[in-house]
PDB file of C-alpha atoms and ligand atoms in Angstrom:
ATOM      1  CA  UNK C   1      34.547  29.451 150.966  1.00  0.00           C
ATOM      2  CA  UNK C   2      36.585  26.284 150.321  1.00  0.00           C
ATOM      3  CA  UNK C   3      37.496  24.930 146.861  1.00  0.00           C
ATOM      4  CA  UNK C   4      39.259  22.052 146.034  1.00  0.00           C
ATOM      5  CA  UNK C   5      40.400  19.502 143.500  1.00  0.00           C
ATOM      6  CA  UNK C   6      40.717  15.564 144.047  1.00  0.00           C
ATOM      7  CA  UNK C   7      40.367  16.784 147.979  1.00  0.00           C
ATOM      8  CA  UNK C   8      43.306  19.489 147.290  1.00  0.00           C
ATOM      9  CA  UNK C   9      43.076  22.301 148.455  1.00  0.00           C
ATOM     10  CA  UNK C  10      42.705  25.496 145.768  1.00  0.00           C
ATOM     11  CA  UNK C  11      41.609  28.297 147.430  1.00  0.00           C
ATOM     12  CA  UNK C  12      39.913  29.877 149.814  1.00  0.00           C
ATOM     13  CA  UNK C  13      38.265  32.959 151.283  1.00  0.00           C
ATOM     14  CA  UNK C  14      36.844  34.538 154.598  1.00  0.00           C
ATOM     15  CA  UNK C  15      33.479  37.314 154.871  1.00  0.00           C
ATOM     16  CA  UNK C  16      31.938  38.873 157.559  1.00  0.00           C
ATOM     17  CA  UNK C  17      28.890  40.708 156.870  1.00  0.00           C
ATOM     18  CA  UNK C  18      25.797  42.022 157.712  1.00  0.00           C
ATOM     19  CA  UNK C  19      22.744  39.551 156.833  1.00  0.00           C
ATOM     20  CA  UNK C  20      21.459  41.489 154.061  1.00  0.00           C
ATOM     21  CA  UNK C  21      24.654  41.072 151.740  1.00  0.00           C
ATOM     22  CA  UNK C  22      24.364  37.081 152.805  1.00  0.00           C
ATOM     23  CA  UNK C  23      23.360  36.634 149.433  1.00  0.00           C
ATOM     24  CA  UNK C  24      25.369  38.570 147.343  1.00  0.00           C
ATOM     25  CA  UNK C  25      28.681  37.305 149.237  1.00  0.00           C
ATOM     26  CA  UNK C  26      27.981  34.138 148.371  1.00  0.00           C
ATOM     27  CA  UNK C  27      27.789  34.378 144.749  1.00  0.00           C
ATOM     28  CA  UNK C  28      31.478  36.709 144.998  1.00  0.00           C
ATOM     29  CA  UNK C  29      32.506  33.468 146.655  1.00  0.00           C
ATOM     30  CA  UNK C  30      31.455  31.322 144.326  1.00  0.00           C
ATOM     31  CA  UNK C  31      32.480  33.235 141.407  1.00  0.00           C
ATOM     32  CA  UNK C  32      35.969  33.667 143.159  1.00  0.00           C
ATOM     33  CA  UNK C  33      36.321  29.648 143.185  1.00  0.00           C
ATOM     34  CA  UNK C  34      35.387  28.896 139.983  1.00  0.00           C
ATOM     35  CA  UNK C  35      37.623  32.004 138.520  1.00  0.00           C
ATOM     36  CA  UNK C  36      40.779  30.239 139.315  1.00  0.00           C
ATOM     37  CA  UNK C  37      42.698  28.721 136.782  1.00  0.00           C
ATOM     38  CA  UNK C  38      42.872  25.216 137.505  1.00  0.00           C
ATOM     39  CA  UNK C  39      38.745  24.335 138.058  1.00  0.00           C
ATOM     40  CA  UNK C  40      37.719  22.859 140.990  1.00  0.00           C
ATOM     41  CA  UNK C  41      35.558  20.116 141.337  1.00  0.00           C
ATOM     42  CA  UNK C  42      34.341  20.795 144.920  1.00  0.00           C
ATOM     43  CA  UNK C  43      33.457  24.532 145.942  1.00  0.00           C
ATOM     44  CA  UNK C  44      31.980  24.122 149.820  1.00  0.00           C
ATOM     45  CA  UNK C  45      30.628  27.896 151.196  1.00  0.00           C
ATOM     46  CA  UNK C  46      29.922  27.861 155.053  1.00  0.00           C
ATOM     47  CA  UNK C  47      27.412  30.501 156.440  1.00  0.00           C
ATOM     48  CA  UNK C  48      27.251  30.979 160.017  1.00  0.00           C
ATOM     49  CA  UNK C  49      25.715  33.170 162.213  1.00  0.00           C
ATOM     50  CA  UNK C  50      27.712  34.841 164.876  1.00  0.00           C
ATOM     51  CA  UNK C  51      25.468  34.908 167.528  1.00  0.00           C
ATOM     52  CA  UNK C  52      25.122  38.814 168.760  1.00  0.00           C
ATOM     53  CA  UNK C  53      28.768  38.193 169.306  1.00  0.00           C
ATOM     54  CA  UNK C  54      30.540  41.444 168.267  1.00  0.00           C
ATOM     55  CA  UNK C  55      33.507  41.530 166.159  1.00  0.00           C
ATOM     56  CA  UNK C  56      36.775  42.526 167.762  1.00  0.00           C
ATOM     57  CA  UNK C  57      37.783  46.166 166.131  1.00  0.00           C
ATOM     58  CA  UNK C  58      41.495  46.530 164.570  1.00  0.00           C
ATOM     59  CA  UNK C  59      43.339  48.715 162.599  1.00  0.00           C
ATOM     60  CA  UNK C  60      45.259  47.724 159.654  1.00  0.00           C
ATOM     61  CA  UNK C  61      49.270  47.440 160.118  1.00  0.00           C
ATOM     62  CA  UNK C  62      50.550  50.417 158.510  1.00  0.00           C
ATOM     63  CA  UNK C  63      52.180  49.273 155.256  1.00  0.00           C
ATOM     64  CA  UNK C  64      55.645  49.637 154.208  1.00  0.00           C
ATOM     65  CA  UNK C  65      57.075  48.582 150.542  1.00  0.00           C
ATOM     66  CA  UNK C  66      60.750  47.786 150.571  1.00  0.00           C
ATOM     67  CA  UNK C  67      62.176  48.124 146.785  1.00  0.00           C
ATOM     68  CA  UNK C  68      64.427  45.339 146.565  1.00  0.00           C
ATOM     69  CA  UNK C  69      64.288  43.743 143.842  1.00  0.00           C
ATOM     70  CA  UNK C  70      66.357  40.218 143.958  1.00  0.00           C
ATOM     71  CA  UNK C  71      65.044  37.957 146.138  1.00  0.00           C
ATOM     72  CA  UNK C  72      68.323  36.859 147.941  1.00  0.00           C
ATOM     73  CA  UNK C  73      68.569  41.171 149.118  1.00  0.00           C
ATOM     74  CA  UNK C  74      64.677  41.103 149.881  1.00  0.00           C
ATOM     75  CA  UNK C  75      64.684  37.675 152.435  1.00  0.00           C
ATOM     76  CA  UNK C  76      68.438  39.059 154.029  1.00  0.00           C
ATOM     77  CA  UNK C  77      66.225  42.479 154.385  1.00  0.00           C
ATOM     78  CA  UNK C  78      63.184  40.464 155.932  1.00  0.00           C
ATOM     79  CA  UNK C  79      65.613  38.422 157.735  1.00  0.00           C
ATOM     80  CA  UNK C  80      66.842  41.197 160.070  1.00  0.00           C
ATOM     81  CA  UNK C  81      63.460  42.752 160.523  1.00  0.00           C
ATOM     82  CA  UNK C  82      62.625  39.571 161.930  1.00  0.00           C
ATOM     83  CA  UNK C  83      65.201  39.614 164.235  1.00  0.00           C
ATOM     84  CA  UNK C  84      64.456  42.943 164.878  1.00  0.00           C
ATOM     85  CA  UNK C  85      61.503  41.668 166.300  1.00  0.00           C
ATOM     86  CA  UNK C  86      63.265  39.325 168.420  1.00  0.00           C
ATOM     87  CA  UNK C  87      63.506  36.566 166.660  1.00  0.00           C
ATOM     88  CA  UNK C  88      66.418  34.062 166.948  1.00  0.00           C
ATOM     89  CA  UNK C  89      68.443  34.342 163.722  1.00  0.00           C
ATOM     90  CA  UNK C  90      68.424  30.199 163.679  1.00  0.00           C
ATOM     91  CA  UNK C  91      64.483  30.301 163.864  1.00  0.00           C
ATOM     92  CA  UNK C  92      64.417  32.965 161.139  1.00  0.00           C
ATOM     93  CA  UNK C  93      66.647  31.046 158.598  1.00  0.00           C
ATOM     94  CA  UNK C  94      64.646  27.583 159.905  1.00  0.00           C
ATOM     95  CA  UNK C  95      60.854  29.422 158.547  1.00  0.00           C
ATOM     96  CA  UNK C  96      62.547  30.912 155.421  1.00  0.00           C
ATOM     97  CA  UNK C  97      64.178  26.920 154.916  1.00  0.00           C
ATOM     98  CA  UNK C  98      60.623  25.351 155.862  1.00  0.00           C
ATOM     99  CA  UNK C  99      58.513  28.218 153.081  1.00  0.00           C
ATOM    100  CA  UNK C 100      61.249  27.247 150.448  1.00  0.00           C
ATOM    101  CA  UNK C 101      60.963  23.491 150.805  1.00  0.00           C
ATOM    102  CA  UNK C 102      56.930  23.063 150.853  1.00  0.00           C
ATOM    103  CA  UNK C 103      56.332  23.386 155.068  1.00  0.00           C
ATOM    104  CA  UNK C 104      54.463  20.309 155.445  1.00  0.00           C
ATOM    105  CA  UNK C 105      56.235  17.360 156.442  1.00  0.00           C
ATOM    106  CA  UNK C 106      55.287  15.695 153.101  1.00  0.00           C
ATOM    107  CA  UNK C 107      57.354  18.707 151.474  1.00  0.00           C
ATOM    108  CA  UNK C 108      53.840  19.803 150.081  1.00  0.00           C
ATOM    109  CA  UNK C 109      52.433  23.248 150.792  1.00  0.00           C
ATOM    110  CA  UNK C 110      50.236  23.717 154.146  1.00  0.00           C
ATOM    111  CA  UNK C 111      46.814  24.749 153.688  1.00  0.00           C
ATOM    112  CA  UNK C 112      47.354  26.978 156.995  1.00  0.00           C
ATOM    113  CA  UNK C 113      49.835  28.431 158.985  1.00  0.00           C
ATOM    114  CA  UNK C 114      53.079  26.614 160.809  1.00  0.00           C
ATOM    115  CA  UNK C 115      53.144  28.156 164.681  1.00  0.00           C
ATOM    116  CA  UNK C 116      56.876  28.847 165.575  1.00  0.00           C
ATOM    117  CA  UNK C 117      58.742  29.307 168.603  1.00  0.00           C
ATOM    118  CA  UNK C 118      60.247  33.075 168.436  1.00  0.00           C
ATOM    119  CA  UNK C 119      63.189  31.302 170.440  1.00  0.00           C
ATOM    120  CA  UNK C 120      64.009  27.759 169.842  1.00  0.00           C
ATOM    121  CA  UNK C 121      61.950  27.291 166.148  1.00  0.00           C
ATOM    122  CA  UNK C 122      60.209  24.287 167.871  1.00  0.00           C
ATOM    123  CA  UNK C 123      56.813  24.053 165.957  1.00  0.00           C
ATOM    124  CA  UNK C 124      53.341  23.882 167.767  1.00  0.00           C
ATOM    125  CA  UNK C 125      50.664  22.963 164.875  1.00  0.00           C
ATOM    126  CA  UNK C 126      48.959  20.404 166.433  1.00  0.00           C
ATOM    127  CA  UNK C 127      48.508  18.691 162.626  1.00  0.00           C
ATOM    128  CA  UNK C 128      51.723  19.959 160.732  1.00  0.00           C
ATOM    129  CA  UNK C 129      50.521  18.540 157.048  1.00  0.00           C
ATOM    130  CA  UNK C 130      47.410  21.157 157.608  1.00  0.00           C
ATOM    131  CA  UNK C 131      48.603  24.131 160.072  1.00  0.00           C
ATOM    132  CA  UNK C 132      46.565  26.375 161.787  1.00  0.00           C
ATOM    133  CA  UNK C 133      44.364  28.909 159.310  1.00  0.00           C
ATOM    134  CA  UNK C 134      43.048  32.125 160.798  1.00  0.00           C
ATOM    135  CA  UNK C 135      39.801  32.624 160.104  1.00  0.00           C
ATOM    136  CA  UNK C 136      36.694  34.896 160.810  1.00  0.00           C
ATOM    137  CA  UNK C 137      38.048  37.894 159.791  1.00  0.00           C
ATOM    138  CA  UNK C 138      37.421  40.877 156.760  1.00  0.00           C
ATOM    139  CA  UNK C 139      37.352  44.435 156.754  1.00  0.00           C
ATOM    140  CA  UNK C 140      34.582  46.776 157.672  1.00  0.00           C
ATOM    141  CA  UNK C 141      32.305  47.821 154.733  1.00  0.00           C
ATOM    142  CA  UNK C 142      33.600  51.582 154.605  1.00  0.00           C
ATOM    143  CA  UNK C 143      37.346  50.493 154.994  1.00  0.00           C
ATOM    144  CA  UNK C 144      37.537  48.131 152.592  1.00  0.00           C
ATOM    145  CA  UNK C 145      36.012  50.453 150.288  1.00  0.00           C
ATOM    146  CA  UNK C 146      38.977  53.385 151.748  1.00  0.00           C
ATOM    147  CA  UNK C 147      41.590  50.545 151.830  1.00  0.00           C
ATOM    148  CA  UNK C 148      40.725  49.441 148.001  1.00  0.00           C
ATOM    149  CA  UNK C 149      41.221  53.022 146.526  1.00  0.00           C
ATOM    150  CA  UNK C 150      44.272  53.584 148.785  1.00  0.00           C
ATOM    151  CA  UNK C 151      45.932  50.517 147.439  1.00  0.00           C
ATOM    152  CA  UNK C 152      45.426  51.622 143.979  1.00  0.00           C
ATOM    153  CA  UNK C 153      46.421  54.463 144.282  1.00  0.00           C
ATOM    154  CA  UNK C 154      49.895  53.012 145.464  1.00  0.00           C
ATOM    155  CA  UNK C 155      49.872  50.615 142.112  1.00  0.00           C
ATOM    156  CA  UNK C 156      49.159  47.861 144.696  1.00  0.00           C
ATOM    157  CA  UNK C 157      45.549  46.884 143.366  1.00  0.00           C
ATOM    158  CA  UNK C 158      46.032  42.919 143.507  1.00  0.00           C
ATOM    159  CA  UNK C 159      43.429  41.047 145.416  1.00  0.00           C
ATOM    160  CA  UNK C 160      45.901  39.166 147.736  1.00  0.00           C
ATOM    161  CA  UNK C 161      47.730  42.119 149.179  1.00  0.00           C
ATOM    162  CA  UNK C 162      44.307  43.801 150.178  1.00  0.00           C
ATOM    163  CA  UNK C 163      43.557  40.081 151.940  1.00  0.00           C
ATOM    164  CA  UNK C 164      46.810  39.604 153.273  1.00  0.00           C
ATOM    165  CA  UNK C 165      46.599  42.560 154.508  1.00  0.00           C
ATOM    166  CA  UNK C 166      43.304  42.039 156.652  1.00  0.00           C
ATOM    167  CA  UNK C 167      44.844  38.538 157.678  1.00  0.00           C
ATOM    168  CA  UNK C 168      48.501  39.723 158.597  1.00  0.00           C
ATOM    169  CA  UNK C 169      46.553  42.395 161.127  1.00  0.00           C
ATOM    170  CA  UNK C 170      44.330  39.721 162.357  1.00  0.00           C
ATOM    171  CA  UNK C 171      47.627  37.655 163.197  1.00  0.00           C
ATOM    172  CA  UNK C 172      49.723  39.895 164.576  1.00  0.00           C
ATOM    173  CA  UNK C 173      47.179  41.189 167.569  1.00  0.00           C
ATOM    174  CA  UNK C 174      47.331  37.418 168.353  1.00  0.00           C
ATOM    175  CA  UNK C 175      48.118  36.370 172.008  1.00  0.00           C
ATOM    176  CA  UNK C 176      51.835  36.007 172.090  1.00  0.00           C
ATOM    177  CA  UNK C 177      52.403  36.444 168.173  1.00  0.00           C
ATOM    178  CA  UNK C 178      56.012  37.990 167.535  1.00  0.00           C
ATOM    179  CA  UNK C 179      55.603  38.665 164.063  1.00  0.00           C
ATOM    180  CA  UNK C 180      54.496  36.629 160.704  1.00  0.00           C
ATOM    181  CA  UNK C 181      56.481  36.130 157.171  1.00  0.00           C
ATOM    182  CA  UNK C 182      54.780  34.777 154.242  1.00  0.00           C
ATOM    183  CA  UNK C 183      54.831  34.417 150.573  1.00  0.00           C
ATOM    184  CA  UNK C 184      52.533  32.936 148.194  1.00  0.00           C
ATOM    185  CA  UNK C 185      52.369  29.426 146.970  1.00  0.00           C
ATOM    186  CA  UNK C 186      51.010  31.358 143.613  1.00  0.00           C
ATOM    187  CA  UNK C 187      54.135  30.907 141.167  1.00  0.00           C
ATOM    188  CA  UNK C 188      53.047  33.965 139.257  1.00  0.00           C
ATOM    189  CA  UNK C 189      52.886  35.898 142.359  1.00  0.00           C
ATOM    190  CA  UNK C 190      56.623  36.848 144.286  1.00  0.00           C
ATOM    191  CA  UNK C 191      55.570  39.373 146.863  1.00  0.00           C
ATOM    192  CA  UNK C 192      55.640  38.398 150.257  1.00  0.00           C
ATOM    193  CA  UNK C 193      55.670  40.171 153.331  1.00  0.00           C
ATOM    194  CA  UNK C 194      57.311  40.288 157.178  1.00  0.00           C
ATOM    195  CA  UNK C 195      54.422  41.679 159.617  1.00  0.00           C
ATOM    196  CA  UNK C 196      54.321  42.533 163.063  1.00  0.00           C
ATOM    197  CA  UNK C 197      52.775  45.265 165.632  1.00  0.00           C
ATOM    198  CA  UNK C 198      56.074  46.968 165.966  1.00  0.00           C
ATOM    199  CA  UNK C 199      57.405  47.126 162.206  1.00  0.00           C
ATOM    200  CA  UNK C 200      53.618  47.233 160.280  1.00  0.00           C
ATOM    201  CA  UNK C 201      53.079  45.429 157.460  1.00  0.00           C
ATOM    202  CA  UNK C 202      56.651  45.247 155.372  1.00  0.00           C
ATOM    203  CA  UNK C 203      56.094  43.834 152.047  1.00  0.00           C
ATOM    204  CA  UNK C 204      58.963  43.014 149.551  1.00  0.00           C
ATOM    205  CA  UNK C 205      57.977  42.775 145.694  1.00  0.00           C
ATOM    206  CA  UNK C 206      59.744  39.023 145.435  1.00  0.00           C
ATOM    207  CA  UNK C 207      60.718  37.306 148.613  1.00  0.00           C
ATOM    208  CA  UNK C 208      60.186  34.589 145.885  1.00  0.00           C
ATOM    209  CA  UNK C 209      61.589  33.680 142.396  1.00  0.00           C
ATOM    210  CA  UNK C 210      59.165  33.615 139.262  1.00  0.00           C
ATOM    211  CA  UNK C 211      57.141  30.012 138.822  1.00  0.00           C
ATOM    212  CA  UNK C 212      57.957  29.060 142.103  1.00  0.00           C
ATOM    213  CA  UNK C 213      55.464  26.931 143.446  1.00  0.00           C
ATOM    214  CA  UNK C 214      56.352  27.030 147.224  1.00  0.00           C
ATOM    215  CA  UNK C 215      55.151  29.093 149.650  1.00  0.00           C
ATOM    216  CA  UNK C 216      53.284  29.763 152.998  1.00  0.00           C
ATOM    217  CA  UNK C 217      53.187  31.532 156.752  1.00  0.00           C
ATOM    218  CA  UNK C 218      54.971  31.218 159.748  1.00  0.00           C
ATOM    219  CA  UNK C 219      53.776  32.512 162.726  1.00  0.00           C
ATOM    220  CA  UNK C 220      56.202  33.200 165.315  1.00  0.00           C
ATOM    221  CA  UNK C 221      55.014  32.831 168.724  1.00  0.00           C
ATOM    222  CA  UNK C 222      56.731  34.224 172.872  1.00  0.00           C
ATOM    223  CA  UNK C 223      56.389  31.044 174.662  1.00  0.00           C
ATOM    224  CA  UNK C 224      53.817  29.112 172.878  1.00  0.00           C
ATOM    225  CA  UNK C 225      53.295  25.918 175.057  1.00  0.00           C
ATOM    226  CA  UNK C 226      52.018  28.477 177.810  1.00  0.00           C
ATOM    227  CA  UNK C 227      49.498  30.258 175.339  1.00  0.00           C
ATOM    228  CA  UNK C 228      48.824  27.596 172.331  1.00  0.00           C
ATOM    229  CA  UNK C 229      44.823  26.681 173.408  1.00  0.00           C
ATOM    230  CA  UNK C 230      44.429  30.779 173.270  1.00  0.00           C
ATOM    231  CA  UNK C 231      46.161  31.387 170.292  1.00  0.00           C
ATOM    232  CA  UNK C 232      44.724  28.871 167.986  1.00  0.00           C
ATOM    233  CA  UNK C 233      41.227  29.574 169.169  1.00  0.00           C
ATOM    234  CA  UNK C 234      41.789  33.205 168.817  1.00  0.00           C
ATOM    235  CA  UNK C 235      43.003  32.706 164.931  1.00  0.00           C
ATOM    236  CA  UNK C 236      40.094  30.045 164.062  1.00  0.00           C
ATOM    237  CA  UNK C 237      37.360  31.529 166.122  1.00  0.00           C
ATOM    238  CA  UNK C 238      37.218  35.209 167.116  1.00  0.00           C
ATOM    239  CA  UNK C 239      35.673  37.372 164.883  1.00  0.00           C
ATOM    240  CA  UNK C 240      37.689  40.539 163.948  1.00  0.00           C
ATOM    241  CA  UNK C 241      36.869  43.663 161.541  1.00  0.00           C
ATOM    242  CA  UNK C 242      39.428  45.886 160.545  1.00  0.00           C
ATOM    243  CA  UNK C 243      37.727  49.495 159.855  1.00  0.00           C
ATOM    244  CA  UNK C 244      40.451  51.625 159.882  1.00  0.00           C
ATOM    245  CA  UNK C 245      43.504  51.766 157.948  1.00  0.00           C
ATOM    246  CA  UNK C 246      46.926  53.912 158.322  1.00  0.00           C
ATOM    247  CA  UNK C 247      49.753  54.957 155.991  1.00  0.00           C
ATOM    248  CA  UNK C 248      51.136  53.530 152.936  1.00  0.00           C
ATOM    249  CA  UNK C 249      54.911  54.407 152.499  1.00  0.00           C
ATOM    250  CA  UNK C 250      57.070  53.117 149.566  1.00  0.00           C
ATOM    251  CA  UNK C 251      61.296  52.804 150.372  1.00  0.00           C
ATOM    252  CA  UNK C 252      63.560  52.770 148.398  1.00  0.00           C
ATOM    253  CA  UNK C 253      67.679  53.162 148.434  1.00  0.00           C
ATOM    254  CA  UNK C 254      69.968  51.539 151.040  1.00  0.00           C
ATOM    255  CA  UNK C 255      70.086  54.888 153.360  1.00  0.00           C
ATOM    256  CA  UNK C 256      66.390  54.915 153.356  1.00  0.00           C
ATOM    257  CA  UNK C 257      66.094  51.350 153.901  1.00  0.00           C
ATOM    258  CA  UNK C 258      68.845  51.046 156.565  1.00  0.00           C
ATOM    259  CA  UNK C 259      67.217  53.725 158.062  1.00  0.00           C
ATOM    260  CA  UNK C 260      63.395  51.723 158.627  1.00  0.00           C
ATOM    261  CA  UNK C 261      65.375  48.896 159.313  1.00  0.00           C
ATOM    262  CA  UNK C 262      67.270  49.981 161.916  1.00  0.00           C
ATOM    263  CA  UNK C 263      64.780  52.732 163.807  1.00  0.00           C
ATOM    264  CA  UNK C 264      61.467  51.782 161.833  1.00  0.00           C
ATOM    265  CA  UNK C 265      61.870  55.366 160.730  1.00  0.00           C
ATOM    266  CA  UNK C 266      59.303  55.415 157.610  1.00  0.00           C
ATOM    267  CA  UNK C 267      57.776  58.710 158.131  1.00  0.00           C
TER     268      UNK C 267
HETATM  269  N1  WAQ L   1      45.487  31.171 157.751  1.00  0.00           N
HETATM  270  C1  WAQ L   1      46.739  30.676 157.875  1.00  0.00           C
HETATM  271  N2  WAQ L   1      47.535  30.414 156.829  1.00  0.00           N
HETATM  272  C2  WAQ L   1      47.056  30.634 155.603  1.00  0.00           C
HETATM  273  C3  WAQ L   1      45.755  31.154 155.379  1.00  0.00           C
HETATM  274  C4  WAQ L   1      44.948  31.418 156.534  1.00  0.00           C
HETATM  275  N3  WAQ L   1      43.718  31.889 156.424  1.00  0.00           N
HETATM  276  N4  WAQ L   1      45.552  31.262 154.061  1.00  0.00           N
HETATM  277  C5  WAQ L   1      46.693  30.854 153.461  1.00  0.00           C
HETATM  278  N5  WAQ L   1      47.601  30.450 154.383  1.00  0.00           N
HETATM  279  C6  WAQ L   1      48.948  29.923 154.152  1.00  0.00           C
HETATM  280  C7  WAQ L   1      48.944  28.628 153.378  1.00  0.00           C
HETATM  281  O1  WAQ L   1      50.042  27.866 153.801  1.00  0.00           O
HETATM  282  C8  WAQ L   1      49.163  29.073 151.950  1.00  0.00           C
HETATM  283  O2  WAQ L   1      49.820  28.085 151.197  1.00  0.00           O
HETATM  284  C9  WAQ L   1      50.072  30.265 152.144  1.00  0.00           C
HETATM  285  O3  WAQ L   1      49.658  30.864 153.368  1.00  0.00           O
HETATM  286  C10 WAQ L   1      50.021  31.271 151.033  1.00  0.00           C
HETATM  287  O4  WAQ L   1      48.673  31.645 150.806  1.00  0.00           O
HETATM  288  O5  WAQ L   1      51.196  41.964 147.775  1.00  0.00           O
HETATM  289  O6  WAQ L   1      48.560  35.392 148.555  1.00  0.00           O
HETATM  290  O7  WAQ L   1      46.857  32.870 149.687  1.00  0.00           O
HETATM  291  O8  WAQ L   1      51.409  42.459 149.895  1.00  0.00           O
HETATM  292  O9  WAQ L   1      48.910  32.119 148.353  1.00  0.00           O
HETATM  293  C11 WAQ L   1      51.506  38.031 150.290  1.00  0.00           C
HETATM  294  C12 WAQ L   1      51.909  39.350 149.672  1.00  0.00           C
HETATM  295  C13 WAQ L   1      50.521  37.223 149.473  1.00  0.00           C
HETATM  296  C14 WAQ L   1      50.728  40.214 149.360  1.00  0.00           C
HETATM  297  C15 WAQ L   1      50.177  36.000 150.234  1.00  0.00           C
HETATM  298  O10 WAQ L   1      49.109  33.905 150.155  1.00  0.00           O
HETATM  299  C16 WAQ L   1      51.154  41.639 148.998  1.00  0.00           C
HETATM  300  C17 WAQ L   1      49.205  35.092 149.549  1.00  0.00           C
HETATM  301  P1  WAQ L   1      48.306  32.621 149.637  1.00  0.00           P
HETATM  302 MG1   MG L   2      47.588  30.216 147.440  1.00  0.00          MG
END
């Protein structure tokens, strides 16, 4: 589902389902667009078939909740996770500059993601206004029923952390993908998250200030002129399910969050 206003984009949303809940879907879709705040004037829903091709199977990223509560403590936190990961500390602070500043080169928001090198921060969307979106993914019909309760269970009951969650997984089994950071262009929402397949899915309650409108995702990528063609058709194209789901851990306190920072140790 696409909705937009004067040809900007609002909001959008991804399904995979069986044929029988065709229907229904589309009508959650639809009642998704028009439930947004500012109205759209164009709501475009795409149903296609995927061809006997079988979804890819993943499991969720294990998620992580890292109490800190100003936003400078929470992006220095996400900062060394990310290099952590491996990431060059001058490609970190160039994403976190990029998400603060509107990523585009208009200094607008991107409607998809901006494809980083983990080493050098060169970019690789080959349209840097749009980015590359990841798309063709949701969970399986008993997880995201499993996932749902589990979430609210943990207070975290918001729509866009169970989809973020789907996408970040989706992302980080890409070919080459380091790890991902990303917060919101929603100014009433501050939670944003660092994700990768070594650290899980490490969320921070504001990586943003209040009425912020800037936001976005940076994908950092090993070598990305070698594996670019793969990548981006893996993200737009292959269909992936997540039906399983792992742990939910909240941190809080500096030992405890030294301690996942520096051995991931969240048990
Ligand atoms: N593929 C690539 N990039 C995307 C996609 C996609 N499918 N969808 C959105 N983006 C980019 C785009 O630049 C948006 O401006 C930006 O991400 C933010 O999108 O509580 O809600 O949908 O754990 O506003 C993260 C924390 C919430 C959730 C992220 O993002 C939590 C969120 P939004
Ligand atoms: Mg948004």
């Amino acid at each position: 589902m696409h909705a937009s206003l004067s040809e900007k984009h609002i909001s959008g949303n991804e399904r995979i389902v069986t044929a029988r809940s065709i229907e229904s879907t589309v009508v959650e879709l639809v009642r998704r667009a028009m439930n947004k705040d500012s109205s759209p004037d164009r709501v475009t829903v795409t149903v296609e078939d995927l061809k006997g091709r079988h979804p890819r199977l993943l499991t969720a990223l294990d998620v992580v909740t890292i109490q800190a509560s100003a936003q400078e403590t929470a992006r220095a936190l996400a900062s060394r996770i990310l290099q952590k990961n491996g990431i060059s500390s001058i490609c970190v602070e160039r994403a976190i500059r990029l998400l603060t500043r509107g990523a585009a080169p208009s200094g607008e928001n991107m409607r998809g993601a901006v494809v980083m090198d983990a080493a050098s921060g060169e970019r690789f969307e080959p349209d840097q206004e749009r980015g590359v979106r990841a798309s063709r993914f949701d969970w399986s019909e008993e997880a995201a029923e499993g996932i749902r309760k589990r979430l609210a269970d943990s207070g975290l009951s918001h729509f866009r952390t169970y989809e973020a969650l789907a996408l970040a997984t989706k992302i980080a089994h890409g070919p080459g993908v380091v790890a991902e950071l990303c917060w919101s262009d929603d100014p009433d929402y501050t939670a944003g998250y660092v994700a990768s397949l070594s650290s899980g899915y490490v969320r921070f309650p504001a990586l943003k200030q209040k009425g912020g409108c800037k936001g976005g995702r940076v994908i950092f990528v090993q070598d990305p002129s070698a594996r670019l063609e793969y990548l981006i058709r893996y993200l737009e194209t292959e269909p992936v399910l997540i039906h399983q789901f792992g742990s939910l851990t909240e941190i809080t306190g500096q030992g405890s969050i030294e301690a996942f920072i520096k051995y991931h140790n969240h048990v």
